[in-house]
Short mmCIF file of C-alpha atoms in Angstrom, two decimals:
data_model
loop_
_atom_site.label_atom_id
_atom_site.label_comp_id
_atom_site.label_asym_id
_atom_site.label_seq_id
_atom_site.Cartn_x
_atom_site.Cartn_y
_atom_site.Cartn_z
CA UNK A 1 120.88 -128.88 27.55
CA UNK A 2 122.25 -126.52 24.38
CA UNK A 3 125.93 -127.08 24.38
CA UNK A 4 127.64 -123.08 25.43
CA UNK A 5 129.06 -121.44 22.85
CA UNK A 6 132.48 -121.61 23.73
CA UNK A 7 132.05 -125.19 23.75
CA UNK A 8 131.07 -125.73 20.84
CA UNK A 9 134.33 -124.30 19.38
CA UNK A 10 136.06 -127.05 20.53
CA UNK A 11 136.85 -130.55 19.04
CA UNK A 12 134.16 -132.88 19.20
CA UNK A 13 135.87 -135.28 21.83
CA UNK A 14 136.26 -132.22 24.40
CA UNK A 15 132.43 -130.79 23.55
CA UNK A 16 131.15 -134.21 25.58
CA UNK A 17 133.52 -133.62 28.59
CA UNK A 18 131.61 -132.14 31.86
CA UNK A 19 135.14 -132.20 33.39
CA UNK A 20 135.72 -128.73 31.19
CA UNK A 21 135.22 -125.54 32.06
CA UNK A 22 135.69 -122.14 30.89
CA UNK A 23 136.31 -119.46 33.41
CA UNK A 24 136.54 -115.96 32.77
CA UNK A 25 138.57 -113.42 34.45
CA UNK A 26 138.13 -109.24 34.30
CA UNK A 27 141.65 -107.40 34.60
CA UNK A 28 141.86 -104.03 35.01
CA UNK A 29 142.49 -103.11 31.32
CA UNK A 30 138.88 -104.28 30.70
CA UNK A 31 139.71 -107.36 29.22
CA UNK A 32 139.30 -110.48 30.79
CA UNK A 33 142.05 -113.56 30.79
CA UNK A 34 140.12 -117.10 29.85
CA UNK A 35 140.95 -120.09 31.61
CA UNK A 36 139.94 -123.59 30.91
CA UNK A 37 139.53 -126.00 33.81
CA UNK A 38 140.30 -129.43 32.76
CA UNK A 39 139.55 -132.11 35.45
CA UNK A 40 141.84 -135.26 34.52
CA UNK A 41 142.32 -138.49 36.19
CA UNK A 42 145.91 -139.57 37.15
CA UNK A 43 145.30 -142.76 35.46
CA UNK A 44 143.38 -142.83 32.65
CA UNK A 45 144.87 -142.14 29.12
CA UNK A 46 141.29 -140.66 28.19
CA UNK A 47 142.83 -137.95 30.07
CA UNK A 48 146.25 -137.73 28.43
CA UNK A 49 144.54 -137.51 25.08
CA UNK A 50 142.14 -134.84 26.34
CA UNK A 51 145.45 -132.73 27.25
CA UNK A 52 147.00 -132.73 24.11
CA UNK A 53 143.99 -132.43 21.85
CA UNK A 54 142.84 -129.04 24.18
CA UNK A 55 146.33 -127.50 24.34
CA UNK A 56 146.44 -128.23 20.78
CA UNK A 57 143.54 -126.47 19.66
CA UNK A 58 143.64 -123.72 21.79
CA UNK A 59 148.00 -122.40 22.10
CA UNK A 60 147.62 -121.01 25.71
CA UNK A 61 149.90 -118.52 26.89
CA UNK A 62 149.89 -120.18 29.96
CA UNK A 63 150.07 -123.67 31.67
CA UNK A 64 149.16 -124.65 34.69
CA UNK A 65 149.51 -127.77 36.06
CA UNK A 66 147.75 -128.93 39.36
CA UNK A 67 151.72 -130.21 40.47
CA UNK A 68 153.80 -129.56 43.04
CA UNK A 69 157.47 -129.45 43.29
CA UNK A 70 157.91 -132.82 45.08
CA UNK A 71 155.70 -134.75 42.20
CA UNK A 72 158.04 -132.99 39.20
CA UNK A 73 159.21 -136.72 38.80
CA UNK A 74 156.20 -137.09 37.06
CA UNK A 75 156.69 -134.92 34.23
CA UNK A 76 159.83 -136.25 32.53
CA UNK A 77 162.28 -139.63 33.66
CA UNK A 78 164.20 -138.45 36.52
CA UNK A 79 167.60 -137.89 34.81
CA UNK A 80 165.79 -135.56 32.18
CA UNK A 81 164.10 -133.14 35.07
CA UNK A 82 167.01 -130.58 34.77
CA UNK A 83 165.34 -129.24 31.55
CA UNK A 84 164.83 -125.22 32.23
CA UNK A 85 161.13 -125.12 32.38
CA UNK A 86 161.31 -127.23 35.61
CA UNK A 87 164.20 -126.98 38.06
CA UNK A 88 163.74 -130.08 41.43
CA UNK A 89 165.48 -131.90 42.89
CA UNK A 90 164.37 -135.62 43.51
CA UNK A 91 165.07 -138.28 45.31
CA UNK A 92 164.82 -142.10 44.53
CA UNK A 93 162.16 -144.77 46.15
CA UNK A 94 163.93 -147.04 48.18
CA UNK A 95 162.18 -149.30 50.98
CA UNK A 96 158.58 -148.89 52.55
CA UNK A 97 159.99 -147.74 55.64
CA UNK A 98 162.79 -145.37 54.71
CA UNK A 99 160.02 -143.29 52.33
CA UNK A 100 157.96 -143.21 55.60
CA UNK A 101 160.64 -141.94 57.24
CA UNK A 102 161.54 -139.60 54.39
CA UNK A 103 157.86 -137.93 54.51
CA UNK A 104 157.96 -137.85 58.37
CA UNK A 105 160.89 -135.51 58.04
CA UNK A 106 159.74 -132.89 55.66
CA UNK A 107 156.49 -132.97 57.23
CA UNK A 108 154.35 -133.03 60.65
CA UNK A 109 152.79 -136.29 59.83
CA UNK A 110 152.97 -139.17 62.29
CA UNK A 111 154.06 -142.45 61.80
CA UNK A 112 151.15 -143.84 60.90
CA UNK A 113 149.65 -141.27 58.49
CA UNK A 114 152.95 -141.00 56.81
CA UNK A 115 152.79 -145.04 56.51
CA UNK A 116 148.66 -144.49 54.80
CA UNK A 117 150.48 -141.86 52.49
CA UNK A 118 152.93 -144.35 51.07
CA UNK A 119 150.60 -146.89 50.75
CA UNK A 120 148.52 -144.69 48.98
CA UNK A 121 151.13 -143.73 46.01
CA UNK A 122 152.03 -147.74 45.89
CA UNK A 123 148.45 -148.25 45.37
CA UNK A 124 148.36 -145.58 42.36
CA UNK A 125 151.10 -147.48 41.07
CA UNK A 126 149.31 -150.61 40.75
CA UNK A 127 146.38 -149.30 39.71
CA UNK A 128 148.48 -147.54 37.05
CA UNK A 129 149.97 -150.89 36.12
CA UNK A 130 147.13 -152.88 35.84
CA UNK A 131 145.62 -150.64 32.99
CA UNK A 132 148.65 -149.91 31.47
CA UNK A 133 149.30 -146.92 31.94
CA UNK A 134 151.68 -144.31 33.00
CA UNK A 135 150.69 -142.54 36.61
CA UNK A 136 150.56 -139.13 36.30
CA UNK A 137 150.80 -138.85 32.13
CA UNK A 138 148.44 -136.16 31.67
CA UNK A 139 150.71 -133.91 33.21
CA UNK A 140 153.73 -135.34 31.18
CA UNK A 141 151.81 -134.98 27.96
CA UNK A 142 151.49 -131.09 29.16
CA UNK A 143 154.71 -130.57 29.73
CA UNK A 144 155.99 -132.12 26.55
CA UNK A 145 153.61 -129.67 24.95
CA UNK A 146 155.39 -126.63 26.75
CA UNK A 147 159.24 -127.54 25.58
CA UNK A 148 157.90 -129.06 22.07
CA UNK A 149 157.50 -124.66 21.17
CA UNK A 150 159.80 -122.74 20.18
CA UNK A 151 161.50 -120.83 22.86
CA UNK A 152 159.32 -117.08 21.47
CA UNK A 153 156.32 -119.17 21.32
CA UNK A 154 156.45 -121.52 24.55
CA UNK A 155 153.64 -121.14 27.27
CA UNK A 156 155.09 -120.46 30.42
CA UNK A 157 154.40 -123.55 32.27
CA UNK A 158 153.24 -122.84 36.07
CA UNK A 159 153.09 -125.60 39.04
CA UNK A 160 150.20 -124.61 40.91
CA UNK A 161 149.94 -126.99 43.77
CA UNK A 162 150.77 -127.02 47.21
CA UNK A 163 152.88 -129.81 48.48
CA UNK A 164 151.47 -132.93 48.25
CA UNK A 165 152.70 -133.46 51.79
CA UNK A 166 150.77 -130.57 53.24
CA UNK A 167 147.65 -131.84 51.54
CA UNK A 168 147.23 -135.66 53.27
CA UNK A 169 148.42 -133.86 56.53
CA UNK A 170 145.59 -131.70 56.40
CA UNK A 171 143.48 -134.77 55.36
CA UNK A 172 144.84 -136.64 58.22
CA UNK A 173 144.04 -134.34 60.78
CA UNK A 174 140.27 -134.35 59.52
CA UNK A 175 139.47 -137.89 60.29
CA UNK A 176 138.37 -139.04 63.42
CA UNK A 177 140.16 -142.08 65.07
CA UNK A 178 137.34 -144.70 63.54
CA UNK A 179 138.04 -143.08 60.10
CA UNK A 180 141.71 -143.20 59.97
CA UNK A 181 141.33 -146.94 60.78
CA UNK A 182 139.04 -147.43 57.47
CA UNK A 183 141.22 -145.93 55.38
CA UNK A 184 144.28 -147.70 57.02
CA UNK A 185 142.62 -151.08 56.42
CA UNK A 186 141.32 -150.09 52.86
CA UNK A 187 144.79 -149.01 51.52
CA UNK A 188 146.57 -152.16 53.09
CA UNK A 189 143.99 -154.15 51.34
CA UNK A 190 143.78 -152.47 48.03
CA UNK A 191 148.12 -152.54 47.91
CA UNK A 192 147.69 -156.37 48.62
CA UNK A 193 144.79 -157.79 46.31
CA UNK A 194 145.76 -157.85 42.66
CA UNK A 195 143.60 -154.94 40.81
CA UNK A 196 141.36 -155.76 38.24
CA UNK A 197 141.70 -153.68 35.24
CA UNK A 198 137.76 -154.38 33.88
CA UNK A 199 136.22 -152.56 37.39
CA UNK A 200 139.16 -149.49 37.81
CA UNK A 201 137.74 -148.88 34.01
#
């Protein structure tokens, strides 16, 4: 199929992604605001590179990043999150079982989902590790974009997501008792087993 217009008016690289989208919005001054959807992959520095060359090429007004407030760690190293774009607080990793407990007491999640939820983010981790690469950098690499402007010139950078917590609960409470088992069993044996960076590629 023809390649859209709009499309083609990007950068080569970002003309062969099916993960882009371009959707238009009609205001009420009979204009309409254009937003480009970019699906990325939390691991994956394809992604990262897709980021930067799109925000490059097209000097939004406006960022917005698929990020809640309880994920900002992701965006700079924890002692730099103070910067004025972003204002959380966050708190360190310790053990397994005080980050369950953590979860369990900003959220409604039991025991045992807010166990699956940590193994979950360890898992990330490795998987993050094993192809060398940093979780979460497409939304750094965003961010860096944002404060790199001058302060007349900087997009206003938006986090757009609802807590991450809120999220798996809802997940959770989707999954029948046989389910919840599978994915139990799955995350305890993908945070075990060693990943191999040739098949997450």
């Amino acid at each position: 199929a023809p390649l859209p217009l709009w499309k083609r008016a990007l950068p080569e690289r970002l003309q062969r992604r099916s993960t882009l989208q371009l959707i238009r919005i009609p205001t009420s001054q009979n204009t309409q605001v254009q937003v480009y959807l970019l699906g990325t992959s939390h691991v994956s520095n394809d992604s990262s590179a897709d980021v930067t060359l799109l925000l490059e090429h097209l000097k939004p007004d406006v960022v917005f990043l698929e990020l809640c407030e309880q994920r900002v760690n992701l965006l700079t190293p924890a002692e730099e999150n103070n910067d004025e774009c972003v204002d959380s607080s966050n708190s360190t990793d310790s053990s397994l079982w005080k980050r369950v407990q953590q979860i369990q007491q900003h959220s409604n999640m039991t025991k045992l989902s807010a166990f699956s939820t940590v193994l979950l983010t360890r898992v990330q981790h490795r998987y993050a590790d094993s192809l060398g690469v940093e979780l979460g950098s497409e939304f750094r690499v965003a961010y860096e974009y944002c404060i790199s402007k001058p302060h007349g010139r900087r997009p206003l950078l938006i986090l757009g997501d609802r807590p991450l917590q809120l999220t798996l609960l809802r997940a959770w409470e989707h999954l029948s008792w046989w389910e919840t088992c599978k994915v139990i069993v799955s995350l305890l044996w993908s945070s075990l087993q060693k990943p191999n960076p040739d098949e997450l590629r």
